[in-house]
Short mmCIF file of C-alpha atoms and ligand atoms in Angstrom, two decimals:
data_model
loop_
_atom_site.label_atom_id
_atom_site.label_comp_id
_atom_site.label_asym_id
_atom_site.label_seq_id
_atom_site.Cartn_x
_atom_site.Cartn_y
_atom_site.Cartn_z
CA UNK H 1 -15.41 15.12 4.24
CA UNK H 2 -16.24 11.95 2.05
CA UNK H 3 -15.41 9.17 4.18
CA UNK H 4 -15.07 5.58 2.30
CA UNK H 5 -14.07 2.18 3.71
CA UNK H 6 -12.54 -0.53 1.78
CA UNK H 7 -13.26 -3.78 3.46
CA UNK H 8 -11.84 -7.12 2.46
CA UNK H 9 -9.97 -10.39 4.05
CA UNK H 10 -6.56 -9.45 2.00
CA UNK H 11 -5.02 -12.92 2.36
CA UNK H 12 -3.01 -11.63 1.30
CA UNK H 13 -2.85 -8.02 -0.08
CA UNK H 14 -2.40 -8.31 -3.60
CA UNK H 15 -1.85 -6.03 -6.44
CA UNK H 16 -5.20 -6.08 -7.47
CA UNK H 17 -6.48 -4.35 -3.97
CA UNK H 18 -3.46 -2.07 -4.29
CA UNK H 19 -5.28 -0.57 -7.50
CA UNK H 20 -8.68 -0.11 -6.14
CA UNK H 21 -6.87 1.37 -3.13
CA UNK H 22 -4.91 3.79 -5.15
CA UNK H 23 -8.04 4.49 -7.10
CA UNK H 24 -10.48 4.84 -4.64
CA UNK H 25 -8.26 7.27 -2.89
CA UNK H 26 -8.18 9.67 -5.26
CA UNK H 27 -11.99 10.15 -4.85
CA UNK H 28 -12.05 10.04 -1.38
CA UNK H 29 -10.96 12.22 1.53
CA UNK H 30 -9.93 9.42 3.61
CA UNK H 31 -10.05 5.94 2.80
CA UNK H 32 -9.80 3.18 5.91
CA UNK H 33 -8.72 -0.01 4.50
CA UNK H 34 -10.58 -2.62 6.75
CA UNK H 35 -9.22 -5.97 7.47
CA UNK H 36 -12.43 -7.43 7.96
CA UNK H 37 -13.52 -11.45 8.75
CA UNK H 38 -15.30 -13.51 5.64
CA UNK H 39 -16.19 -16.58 7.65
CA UNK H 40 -16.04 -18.66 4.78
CA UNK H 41 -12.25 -17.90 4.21
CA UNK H 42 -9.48 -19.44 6.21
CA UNK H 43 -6.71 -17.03 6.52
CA UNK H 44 -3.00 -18.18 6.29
CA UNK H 45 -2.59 -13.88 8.10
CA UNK H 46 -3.55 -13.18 11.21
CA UNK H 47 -5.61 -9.93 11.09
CA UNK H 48 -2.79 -7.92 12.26
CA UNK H 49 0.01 -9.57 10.06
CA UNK H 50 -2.79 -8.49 7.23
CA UNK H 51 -3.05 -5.44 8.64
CA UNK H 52 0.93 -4.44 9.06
CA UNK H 53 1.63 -5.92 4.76
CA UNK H 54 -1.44 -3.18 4.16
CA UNK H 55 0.41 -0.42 5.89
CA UNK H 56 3.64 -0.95 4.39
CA UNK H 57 2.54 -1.13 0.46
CA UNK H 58 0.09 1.95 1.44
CA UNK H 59 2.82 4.20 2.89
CA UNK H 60 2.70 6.35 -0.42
CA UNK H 61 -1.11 7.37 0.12
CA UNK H 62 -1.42 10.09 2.36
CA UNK H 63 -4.98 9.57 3.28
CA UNK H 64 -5.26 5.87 3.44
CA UNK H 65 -5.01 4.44 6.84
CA UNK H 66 -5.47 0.48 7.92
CA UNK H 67 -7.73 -0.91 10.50
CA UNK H 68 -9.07 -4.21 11.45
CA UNK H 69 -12.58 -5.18 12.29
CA UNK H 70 -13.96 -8.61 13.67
CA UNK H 71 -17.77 -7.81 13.27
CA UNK H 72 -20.91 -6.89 11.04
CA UNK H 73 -19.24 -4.22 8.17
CA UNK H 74 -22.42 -1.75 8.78
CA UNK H 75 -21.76 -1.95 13.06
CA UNK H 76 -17.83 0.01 11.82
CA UNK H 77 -19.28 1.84 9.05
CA UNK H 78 -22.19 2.83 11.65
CA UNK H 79 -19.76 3.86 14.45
CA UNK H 80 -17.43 5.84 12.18
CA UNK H 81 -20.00 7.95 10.06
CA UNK H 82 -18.53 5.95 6.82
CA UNK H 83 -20.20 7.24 3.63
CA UNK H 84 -19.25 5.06 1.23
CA UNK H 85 -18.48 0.92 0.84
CA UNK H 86 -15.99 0.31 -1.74
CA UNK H 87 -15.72 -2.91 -3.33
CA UNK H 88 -13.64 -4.05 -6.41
CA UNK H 89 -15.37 -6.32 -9.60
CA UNK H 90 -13.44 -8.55 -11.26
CA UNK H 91 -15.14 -10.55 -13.58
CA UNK H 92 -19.23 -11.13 -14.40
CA UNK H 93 -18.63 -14.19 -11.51
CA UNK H 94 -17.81 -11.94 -8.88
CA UNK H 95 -21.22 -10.14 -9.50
CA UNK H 96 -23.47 -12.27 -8.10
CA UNK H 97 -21.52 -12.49 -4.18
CA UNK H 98 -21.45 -8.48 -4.58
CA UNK H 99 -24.22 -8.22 -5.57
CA UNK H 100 -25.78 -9.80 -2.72
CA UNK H 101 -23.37 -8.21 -0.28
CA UNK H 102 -24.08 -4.91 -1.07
CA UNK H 103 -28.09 -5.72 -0.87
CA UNK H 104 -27.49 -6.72 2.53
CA UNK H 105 -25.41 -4.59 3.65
CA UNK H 106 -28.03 -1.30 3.03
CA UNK H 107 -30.96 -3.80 4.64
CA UNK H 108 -28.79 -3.74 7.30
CA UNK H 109 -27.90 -0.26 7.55
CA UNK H 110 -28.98 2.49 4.71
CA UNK H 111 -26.63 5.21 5.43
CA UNK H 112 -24.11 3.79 3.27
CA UNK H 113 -23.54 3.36 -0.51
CA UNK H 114 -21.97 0.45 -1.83
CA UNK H 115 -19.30 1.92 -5.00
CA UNK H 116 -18.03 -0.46 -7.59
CA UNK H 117 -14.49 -0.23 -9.15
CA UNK H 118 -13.70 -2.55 -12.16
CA UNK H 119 -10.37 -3.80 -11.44
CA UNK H 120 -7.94 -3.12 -14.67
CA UNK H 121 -7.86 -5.54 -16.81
CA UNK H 122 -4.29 -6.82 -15.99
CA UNK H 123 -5.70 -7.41 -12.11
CA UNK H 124 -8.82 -9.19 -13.59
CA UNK H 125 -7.58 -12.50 -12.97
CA UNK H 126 -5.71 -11.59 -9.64
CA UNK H 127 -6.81 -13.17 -6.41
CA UNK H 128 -5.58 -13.87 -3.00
CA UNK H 129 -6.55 -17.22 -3.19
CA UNK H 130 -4.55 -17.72 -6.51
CA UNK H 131 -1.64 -15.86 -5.37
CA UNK H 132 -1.35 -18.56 -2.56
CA UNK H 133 -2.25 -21.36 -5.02
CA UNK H 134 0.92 -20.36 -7.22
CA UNK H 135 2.56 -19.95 -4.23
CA UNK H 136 2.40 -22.95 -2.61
CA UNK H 137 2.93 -24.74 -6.00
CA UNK H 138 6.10 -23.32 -5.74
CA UNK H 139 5.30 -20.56 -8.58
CA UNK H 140 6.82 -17.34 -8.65
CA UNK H 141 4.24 -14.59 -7.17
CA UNK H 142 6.40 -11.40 -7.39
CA UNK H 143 4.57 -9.82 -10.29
CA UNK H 144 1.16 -10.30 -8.38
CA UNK H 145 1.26 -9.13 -4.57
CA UNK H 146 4.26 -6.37 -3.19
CA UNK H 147 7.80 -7.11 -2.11
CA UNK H 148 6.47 -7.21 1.53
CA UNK H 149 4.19 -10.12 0.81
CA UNK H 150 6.09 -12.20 -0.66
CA UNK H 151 8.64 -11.73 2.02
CA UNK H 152 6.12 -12.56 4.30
CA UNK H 153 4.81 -15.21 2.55
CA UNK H 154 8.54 -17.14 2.48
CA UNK H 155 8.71 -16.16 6.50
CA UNK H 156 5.67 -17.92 7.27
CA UNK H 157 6.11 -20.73 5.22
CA UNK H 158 9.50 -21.51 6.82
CA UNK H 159 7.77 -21.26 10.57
CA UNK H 160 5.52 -23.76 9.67
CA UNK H 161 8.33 -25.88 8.09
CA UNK H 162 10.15 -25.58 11.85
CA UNK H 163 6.84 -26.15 14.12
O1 PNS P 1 -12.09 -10.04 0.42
P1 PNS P 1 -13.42 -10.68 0.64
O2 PNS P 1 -13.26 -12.01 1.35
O3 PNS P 1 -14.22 -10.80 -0.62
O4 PNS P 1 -14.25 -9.69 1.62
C1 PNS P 1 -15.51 -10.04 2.12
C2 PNS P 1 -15.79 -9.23 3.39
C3 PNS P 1 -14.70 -9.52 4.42
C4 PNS P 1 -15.80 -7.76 3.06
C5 PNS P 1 -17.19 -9.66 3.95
O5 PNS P 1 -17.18 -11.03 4.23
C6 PNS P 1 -17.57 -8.84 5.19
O6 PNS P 1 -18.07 -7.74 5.06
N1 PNS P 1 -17.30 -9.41 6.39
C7 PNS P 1 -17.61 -8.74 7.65
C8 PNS P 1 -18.85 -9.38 8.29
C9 PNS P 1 -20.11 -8.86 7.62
O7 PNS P 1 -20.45 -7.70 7.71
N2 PNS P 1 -20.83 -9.77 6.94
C10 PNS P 1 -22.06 -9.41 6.28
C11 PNS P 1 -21.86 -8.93 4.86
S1 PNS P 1 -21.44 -10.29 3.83
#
């Protein structure tokens, strides 16, 4: 059984990770999508609010399931026998941070292989942190993330409005 994880901060999910998802599960058996902790990133999602948007625009793919992680990548892949590290590429700047990534990641631990997607081209200029840029700008974000972040998105800003 070809076991793959897809690890990421998804703040939030977008449209672009909803492709490599849908991808990447076609040449998987199972594909755990990993809410994992960049510590360079601060998250407007808690893990778990990350985690339930993931499960809801995923409920299509039979052999996708959601999990969050707060540690090292390789201790989960490690612990769960995970073949295979799937990462989406986006343009040549992504490269160099993936590249780097991966590198470590199979110093770290070699039992793993790090597999590229190329997003589509209509995702290649798709990121979280743009999504919330627009968003927060006031922009519409519909065509960019599902229904179910953008719902979210509008809940959480209006809690913070309250506090
Ligand atoms: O969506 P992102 O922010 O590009 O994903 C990066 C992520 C979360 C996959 C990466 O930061 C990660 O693997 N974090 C877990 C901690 C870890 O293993 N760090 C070492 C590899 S950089």
């Amino acid at each position: 059984m070809k076991l793959a994880v897809y690890p990421g901060s998804f703040d939030p999910i977008t449209n672009g990770h909803l492709d490599i998802i849908q991808r990447a599960s076609k040449i998987c058996d199972k594909l755990i999508v990993l809410v994992s902790i960049n510590t360079n990133k601060k998250g407007l999602f808690t893990s778990l609010e990350k985690a339930e948007l993931i499960k809801k625009s995923v409920l299509n793919l039979d052999n996708v399931e959601v999990d969050c992680f707060e540690g090292l990548l390789v201790d989960y892949v490690k612990e769960h026998n995970i073949e295979v590290i799937v990462r989406g590429l986006r343009a040549i700047s992504d490269f160099e941070m993936e590249f780097q990534m991966a590198g470590l990641n199979r110093k770290l631990y070699d039992g793993a292989e790090t597999m590229f997607l190329m997003t589509s081209i209509e995702n290649s200029y798709l990121s979280s942190s743009m999504v919330k840029e627009v968003f927060y700008m006031k922009g519409s974000i519909s065509q960019f993330v599902p229904e179910c972040v953008e719902n979210a998105m509008n809940k959480k800003v209006s809690e913070v409005r309250d506090e």
